Structures are given as structure tokens and as C-alpha cells.
Short mmCIF file of C-alpha atoms in Angstrom, two decimals:
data_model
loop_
_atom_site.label_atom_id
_atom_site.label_comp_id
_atom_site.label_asym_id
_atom_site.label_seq_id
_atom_site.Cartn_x
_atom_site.Cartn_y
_atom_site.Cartn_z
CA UNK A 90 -35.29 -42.64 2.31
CA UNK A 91 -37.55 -44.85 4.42
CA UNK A 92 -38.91 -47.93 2.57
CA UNK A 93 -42.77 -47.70 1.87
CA UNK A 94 -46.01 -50.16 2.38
CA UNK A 95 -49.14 -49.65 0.79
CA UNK A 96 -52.11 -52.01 2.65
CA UNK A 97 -55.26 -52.42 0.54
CA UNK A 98 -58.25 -53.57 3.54
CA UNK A 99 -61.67 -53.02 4.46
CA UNK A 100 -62.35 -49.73 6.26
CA UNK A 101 -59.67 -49.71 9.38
CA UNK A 102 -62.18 -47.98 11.57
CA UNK A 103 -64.51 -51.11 12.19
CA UNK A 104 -61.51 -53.92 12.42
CA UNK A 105 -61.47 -55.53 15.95
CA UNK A 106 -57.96 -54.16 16.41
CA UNK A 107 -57.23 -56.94 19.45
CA UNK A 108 -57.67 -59.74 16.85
CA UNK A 109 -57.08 -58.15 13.77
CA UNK A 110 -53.91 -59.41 11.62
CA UNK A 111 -53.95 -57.06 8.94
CA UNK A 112 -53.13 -54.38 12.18
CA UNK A 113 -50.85 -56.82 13.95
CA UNK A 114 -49.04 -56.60 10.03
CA UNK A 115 -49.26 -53.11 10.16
CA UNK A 116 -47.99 -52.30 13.59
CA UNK A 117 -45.21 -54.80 12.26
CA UNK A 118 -43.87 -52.55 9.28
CA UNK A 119 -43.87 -49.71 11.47
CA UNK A 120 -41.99 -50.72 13.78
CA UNK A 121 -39.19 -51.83 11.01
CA UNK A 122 -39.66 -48.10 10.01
CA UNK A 123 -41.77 -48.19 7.08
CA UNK A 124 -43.80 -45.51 5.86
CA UNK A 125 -47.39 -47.05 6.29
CA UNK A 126 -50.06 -45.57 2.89
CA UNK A 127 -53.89 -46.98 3.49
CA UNK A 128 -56.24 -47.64 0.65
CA UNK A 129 -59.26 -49.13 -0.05
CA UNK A 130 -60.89 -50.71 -2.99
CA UNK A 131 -62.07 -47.53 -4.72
CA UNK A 132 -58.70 -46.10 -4.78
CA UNK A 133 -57.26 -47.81 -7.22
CA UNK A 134 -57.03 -46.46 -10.87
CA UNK A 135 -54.78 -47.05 -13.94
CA UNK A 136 -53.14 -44.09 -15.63
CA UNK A 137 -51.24 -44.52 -19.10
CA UNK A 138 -51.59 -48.62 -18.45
CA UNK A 139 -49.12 -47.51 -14.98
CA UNK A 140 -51.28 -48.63 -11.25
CA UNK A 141 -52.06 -45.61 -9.49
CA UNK A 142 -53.88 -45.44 -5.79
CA UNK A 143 -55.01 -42.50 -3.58
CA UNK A 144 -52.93 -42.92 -0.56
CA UNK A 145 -53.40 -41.67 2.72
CA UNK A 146 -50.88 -41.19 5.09
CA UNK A 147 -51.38 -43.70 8.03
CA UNK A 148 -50.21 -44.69 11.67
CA UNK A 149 -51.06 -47.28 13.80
CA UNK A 150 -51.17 -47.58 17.36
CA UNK A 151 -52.00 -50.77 19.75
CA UNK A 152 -54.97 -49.71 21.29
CA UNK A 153 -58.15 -51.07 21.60
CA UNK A 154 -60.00 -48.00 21.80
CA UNK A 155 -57.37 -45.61 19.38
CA UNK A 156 -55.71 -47.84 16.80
CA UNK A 157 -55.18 -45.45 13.89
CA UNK A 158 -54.79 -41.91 12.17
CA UNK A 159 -55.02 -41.00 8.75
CA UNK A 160 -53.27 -38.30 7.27
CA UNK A 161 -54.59 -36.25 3.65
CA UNK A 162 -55.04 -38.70 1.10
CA UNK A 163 -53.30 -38.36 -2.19
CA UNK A 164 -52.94 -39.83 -5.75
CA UNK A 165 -49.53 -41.37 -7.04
CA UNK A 166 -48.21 -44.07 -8.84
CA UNK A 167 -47.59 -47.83 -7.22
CA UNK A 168 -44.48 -47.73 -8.43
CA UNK A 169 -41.22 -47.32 -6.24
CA UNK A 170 -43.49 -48.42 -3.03
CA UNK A 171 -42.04 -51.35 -1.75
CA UNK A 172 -44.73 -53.73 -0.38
CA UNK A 173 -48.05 -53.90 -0.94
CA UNK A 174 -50.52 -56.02 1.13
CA UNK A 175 -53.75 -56.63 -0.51
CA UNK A 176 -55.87 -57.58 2.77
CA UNK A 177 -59.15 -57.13 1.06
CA UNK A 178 -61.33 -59.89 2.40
CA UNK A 179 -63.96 -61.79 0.60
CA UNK A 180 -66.38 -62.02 -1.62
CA UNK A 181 -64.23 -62.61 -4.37
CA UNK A 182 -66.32 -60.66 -6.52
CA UNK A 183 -65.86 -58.61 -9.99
CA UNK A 184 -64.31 -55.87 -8.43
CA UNK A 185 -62.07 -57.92 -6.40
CA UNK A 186 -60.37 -59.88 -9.91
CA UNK A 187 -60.18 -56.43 -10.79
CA UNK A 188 -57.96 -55.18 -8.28
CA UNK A 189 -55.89 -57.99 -8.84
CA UNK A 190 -54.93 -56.64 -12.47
CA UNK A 191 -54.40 -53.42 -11.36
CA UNK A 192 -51.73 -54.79 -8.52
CA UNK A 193 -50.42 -57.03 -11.20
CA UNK A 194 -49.51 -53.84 -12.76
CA UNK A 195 -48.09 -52.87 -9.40
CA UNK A 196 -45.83 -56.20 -9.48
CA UNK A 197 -44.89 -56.00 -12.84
CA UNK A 198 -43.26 -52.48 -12.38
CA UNK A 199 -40.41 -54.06 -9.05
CA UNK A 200 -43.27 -53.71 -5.84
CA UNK A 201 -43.66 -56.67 -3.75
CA UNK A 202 -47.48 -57.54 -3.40
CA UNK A 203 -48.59 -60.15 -0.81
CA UNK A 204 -50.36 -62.29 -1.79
CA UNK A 205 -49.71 -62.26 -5.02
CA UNK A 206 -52.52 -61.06 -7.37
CA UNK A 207 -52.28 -63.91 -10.07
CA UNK A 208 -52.60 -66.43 -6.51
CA UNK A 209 -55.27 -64.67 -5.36
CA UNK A 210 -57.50 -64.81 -8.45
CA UNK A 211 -56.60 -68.39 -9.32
CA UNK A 212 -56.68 -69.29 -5.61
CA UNK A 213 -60.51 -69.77 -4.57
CA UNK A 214 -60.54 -70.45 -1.00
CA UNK A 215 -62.78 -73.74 -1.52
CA UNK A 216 -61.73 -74.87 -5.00
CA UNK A 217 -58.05 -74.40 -4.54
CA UNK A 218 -58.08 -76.58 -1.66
CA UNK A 219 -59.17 -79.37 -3.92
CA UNK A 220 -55.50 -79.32 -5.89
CA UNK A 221 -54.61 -81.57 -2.88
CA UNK A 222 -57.52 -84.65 -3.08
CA UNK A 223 -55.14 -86.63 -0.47
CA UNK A 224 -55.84 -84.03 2.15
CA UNK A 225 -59.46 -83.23 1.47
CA UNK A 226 -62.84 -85.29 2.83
CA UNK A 227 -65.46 -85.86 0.06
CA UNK A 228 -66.58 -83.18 -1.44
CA UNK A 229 -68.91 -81.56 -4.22
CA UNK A 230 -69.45 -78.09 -5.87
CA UNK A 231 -72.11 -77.83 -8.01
CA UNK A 232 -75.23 -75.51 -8.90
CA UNK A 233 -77.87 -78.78 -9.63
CA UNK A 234 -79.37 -79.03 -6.90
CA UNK A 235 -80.45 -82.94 -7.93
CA UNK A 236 -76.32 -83.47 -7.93
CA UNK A 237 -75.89 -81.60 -4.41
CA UNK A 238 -78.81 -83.96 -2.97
CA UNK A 239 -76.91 -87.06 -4.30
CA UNK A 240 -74.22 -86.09 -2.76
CA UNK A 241 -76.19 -85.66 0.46
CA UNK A 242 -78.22 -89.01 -0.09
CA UNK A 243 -74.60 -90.67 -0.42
CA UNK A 244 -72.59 -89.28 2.69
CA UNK A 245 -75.60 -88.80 5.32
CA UNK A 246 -74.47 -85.95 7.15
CA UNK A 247 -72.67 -82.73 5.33
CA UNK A 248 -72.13 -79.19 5.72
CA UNK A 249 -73.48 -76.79 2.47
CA UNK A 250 -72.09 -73.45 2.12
CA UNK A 251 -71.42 -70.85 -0.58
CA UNK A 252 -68.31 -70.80 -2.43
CA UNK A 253 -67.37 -67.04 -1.71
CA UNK A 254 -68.39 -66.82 1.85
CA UNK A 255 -66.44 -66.48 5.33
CA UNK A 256 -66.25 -65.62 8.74
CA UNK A 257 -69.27 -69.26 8.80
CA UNK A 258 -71.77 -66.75 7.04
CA UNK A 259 -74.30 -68.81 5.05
CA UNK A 260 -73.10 -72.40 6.29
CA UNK A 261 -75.73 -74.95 7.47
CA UNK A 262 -75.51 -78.30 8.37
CA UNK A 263 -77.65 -81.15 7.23
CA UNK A 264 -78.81 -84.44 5.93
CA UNK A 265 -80.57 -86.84 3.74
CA UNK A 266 -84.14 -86.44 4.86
CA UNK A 267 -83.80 -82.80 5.89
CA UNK A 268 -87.38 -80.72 4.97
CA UNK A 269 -85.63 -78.46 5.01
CA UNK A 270 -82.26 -79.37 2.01
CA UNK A 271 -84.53 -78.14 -0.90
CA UNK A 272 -84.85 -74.59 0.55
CA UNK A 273 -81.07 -74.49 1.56
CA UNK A 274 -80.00 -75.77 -1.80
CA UNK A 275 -82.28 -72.93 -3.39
CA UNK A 276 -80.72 -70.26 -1.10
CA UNK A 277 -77.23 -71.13 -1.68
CA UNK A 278 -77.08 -72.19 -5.44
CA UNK A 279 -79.74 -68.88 -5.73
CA UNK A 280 -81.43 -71.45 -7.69
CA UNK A 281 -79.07 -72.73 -9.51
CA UNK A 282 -77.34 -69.72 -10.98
CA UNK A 283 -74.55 -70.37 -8.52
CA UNK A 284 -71.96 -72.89 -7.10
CA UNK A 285 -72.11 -73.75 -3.90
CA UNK A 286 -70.60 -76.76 -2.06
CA UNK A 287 -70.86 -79.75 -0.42
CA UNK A 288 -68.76 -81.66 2.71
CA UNK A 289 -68.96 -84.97 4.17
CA UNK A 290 -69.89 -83.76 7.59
CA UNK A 291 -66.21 -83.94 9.88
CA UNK A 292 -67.55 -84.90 13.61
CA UNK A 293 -63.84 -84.01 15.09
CA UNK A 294 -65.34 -80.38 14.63
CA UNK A 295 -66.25 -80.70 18.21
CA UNK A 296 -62.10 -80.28 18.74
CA UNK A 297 -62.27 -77.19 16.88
CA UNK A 298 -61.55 -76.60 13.11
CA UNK A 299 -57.44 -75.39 13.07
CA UNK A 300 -55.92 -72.47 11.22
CA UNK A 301 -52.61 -73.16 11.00
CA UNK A 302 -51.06 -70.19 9.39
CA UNK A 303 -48.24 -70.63 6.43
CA UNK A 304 -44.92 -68.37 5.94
CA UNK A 305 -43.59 -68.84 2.26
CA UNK A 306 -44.84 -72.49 2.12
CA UNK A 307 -43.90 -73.22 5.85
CA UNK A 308 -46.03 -74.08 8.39
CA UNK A 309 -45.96 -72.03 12.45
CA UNK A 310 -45.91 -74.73 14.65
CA UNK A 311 -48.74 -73.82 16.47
CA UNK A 312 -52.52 -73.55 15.31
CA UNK A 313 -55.73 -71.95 16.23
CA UNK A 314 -58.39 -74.65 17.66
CA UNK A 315 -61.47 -72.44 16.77
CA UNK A 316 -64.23 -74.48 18.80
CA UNK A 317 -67.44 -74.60 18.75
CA UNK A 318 -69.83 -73.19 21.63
CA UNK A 319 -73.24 -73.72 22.63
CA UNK A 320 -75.58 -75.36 20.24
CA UNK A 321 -73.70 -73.91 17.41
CA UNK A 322 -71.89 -76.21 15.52
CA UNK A 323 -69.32 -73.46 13.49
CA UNK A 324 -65.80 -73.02 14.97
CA UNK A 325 -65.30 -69.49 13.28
CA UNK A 326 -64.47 -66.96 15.96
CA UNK A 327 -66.74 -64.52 14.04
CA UNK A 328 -69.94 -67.21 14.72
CA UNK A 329 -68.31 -67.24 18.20
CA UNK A 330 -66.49 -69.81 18.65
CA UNK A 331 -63.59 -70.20 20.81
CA UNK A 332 -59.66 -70.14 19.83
CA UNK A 333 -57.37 -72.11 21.69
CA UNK A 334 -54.06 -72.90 20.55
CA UNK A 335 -52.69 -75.79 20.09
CA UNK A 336 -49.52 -77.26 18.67
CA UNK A 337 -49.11 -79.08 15.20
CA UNK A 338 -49.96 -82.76 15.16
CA UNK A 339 -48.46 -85.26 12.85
CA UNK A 340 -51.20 -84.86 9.96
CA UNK A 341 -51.20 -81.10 10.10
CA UNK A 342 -47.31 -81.28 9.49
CA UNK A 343 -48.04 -83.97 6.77
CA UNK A 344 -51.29 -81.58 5.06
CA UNK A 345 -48.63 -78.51 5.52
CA UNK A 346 -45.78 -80.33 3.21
CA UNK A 347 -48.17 -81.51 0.43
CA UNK A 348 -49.37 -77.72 0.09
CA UNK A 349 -46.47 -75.69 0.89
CA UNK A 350 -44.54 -76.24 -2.55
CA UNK A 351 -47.46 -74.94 -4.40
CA UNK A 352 -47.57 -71.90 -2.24
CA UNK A 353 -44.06 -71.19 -2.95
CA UNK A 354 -44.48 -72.14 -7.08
CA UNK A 355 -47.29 -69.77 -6.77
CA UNK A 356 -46.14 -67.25 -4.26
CA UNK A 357 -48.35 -66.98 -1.82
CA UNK A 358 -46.22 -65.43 1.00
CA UNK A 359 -49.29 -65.79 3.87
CA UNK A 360 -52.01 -68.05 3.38
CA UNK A 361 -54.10 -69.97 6.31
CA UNK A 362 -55.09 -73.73 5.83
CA UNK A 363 -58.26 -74.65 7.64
CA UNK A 364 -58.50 -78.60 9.38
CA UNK A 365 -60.97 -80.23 10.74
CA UNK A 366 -59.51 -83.54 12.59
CA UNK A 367 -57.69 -84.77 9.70
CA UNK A 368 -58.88 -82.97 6.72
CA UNK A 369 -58.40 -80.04 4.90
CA UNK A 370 -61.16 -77.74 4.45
CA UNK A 371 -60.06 -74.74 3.19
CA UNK A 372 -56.88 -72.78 1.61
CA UNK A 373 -57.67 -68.87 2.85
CA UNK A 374 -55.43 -66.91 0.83
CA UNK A 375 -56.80 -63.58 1.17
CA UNK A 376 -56.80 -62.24 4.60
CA UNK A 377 -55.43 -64.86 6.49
CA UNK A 378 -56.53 -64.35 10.49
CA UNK A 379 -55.63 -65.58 13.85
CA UNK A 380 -52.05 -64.40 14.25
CA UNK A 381 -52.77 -62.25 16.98
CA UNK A 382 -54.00 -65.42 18.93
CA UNK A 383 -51.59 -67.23 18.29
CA UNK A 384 -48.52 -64.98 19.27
CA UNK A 385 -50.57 -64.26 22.33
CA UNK A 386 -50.72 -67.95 23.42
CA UNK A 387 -47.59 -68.61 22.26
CA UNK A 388 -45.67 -65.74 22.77
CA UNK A 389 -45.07 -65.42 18.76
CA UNK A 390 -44.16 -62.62 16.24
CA UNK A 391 -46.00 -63.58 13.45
CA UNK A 392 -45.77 -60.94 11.35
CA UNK A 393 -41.98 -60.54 12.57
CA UNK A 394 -41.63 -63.79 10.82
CA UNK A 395 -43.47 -62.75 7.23
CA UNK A 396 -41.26 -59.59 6.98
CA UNK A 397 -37.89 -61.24 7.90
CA UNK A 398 -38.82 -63.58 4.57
CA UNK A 399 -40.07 -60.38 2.29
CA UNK A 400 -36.93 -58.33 3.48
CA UNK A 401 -34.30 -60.95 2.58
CA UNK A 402 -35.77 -61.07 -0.77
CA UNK A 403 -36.63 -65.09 -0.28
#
């Protein structure tokens, strides 16, 4: 009987299959011989306190222009599938805690979910990577906007952003004596009915801000320079910047090894650390990106790697 992975994503038709990790993932499995089911978030349910899902049937292909088919979609229990990969990428919103429980279910009843749904609630992509103050520059989350302007007033330059965002949606860059801080605190705290946060600003972003992606607490040796172009000063390749890769350096080895224990304590099989020169920035923990770059640069199986460590049962 062939073994049997579930994904939970955003709608496969409008990935950008050449960069896309949750196909790369995908394309993975299959090739191991699984028996790929796709869902989204409204297919979830819970029946008799058991996680359900309508499943559809799905294939994947490695084609830029034909990546996918989808077979009849159908209800059944999450029980007795093997993996599931909850891909679903931010905001970390209601619904998303929500789906959490219902995988939890999921877990609880023998199915492997990656990440795993208690991580991913607990594990805000900003907050969480404050567990590790060694590896972090200064940095403040708050919804006064007379505390966020101290902060400013105190550091100079900093970058604001929300705490749910990604893909550098909603991030600006400024200083004490901006005219314009009052209107960006406003926007981003919605004034002030919600966090948002505050970073000393990192000038090394000119080198690129690095994804180095994590197996099981382990670092790949190789990381995703994500440079800025133009007058723009994000690296993310979705504000278009420009990934080069690049191998480790000392201090991403040493930010990797104060992190990777709590990944494993937690189990969080695939997570992405973002650094800027020699900070941490971010923990992403729920769609972690760039492993299509990176096996391309480096001739890599990234997602070879992930499923050797979920099939020997590490």
C-alpha cells in the first residue's frame, strides 16, 4: 500500500513553480512514491473530535508552464495518512491557530505533521526569534507608538514592520526626525490596536539578508544572499531582490547551534533563519523558501534531505 502525504498550501495554481519549495517538496514525495492529497484551508473539518480534510487527488510535474493536476476531491479522515505538510503561509491569523488544532488532532492520532502545529502557533516568526537575545540586534515590539519612537530616538536608523507580514510587505525604513514616523507608526500599529516592531537598522543589508535553511535543528551549509536592487533597500526576492548563494560563515554556524536544539525540543523539522551580517532577524517556521535556489547553485536535494530525516523516524 503506498505511503500517503497530505500538503495543506495556498492555491497551487498561482505558486511560481521554478522557485516554489512547497513544489520542490512535493515533486520530492513523489518521486519516493507517495500518494500526493492537496488541501487548502477550508478543507479542514472535525468529525466526532477525529481531523477530517477534503482531499483531492494530486500530481506534480516540473514544469514551468504545467506543474500540476488535481483529481475529484473527497472527504476522509487524517488518520492513517502518513505526512502532512502544513505549507500555509502567513498571516498567522484566527483561522490559521485554528488549523493548527485541527492537525494537532491529526498528530495525536500516529500522522507526521511538519512543522509541527503546537511550533507553529507558539513560533511567531518575529517574537520567536527573540528566545535567542545573543543572536538578535536591538529590538522592540510594541503598539505605543510614544515607546516605538523611543526606540527610534535611541538607535537612529531602524526598520518598522508588522508582526504577521512577509515576502517585505509593509516594511519601511526610517529615522529619528522622519515626517513621516507618526504616519508609519499609525499604519502599522493600526493605531495602536496592534504590535508591530522595531530594528536597529543592519547596514550589512547591502550583502544581502541570508536564509539559511534548517533540517531537524541542522543547518545546509549553504545560504541564500537575498540582495537588494535598485533604490530598494529589502532583500526579499518577492520585493525583487536578488538570491545568490553563498556558503555558511563562522557566525551563521555559531546563530545555527544556539537555535537548532530548540528546533529539535520543539520539532520543527524545516524552519528558515533570516541574517543580516551578523544578526538574526527572523525564525520563518511556516513556509520556509529558497530551497530551489539553493540546490540549483549548489547542486543540492533539499527536500531529499528533509524526507531521509522524516522516513528514518529521527
Amino acid at each position: 500500500m503506498p505511503r500517503t502525504l497530505a500538503v495543506l498550501m495556498d492555491p497551487i495554481a498561482v505558486i511560481h513553480p521554478q522557485k516554489d519549495t512547497t513544489l520542490a517538496l512535493l515533486l520530492e514525495a513523489q518521486r519516493r512514491g507517495y500518494e500526493l492529497l492537496y488541501m487548502q484551508q477550508g478543507d479542514l473539518a472535525v468529525r466526532d473530535a477525529a481531523a477530517w480534510a477534503c482531499l483531492a487527488p494530486l500530481r506534480v510535474r516540473d514544469d514551468p508552464h504545467d506543474w500540476f493536476a488535481l483529481g475529484d476531491a473527497a472527504w476522509r479522515a487524517l488518520a492513517g495518512i502518513d505526512i502532512v505538510l502544513a505549507r500555509k503561509d502567513p498571516p498567522v491569523d484566527a483561522q490559521f491557530i485554528y488549523d493548527t488544532m485541527v492537525l494537532e488532532l491529526a498528530q495525536r492520532n500516529g500522522v507526521t505533521v511538519v512543522n509541527d502545529p503546537r511550533g507553529l502557533r507558539d513560533a511567531n516568526e518575529k517574537l520567536f526569534a527573540l528566545h535567542f537575545p545573543q543572536c538578535c540586534p536591538p529590538t522592540a515590539i510594541a503598539r505605543d507608538a510614544t515607546e516605538l519612537r523611543r526606540f527610534v530616538a535611541e538607535h537612529g536608523e531602524v526598520v518598522l514592520k508588522p508582526l504577521d507580514g512577509m515576502g517585505g510587505k509593509g516594511i519601511f525604513r526610517s529615522r529619528h526626525g522622519d515626517p513621516n514616523l507618526n504616519v508609519i507608526l499609525e499604519t502599522l500599529t493600526g493605531n495602536g490596536s496592534g504590535f508591530a516592531i522595531a530594528q536597529k537598522f543592519i547596514p550589512e543589508i547591502g550583502a544581502g539578508d541570508k536564509r539559511i535553511l534548517m533540517i531537524d535543528g541542522e543547518p545546509i551549509p549553504y545560504a541564500l544572499a537575498r540582495i537588494p536592487q535598485g533604490d530598494d533597500f529589502r532583500g526579499n526576492l518577492a520585493a525583487g531582490g536578488k538570491g545568490v548563494g553563498v556558503p555558511l560563515s563562522e557566525r551563521d554556524r555559531w546563530i545555527a547551534a544556539q537555535i537548532g536544539p530548540e528546533l529539535r525540543r520543539r520539532r520543527m523539522r524545516f524552519v528558515g533563519l533570516d541574517v543580516i551580517g551578523d544578526w538574526l532577524t527572523e525564525i520563518n517556521v511556516t513556509s520556509p523558501t529558497c530551497a530551489r535556489e539553493l540546490d540549483a547553485a549548489f547542486g543540492l536535494t533539499i527536500a531529499g534531505l528533509l524526507f531521509d530525516r522524516l522516513e528514518a523516524g529521527a
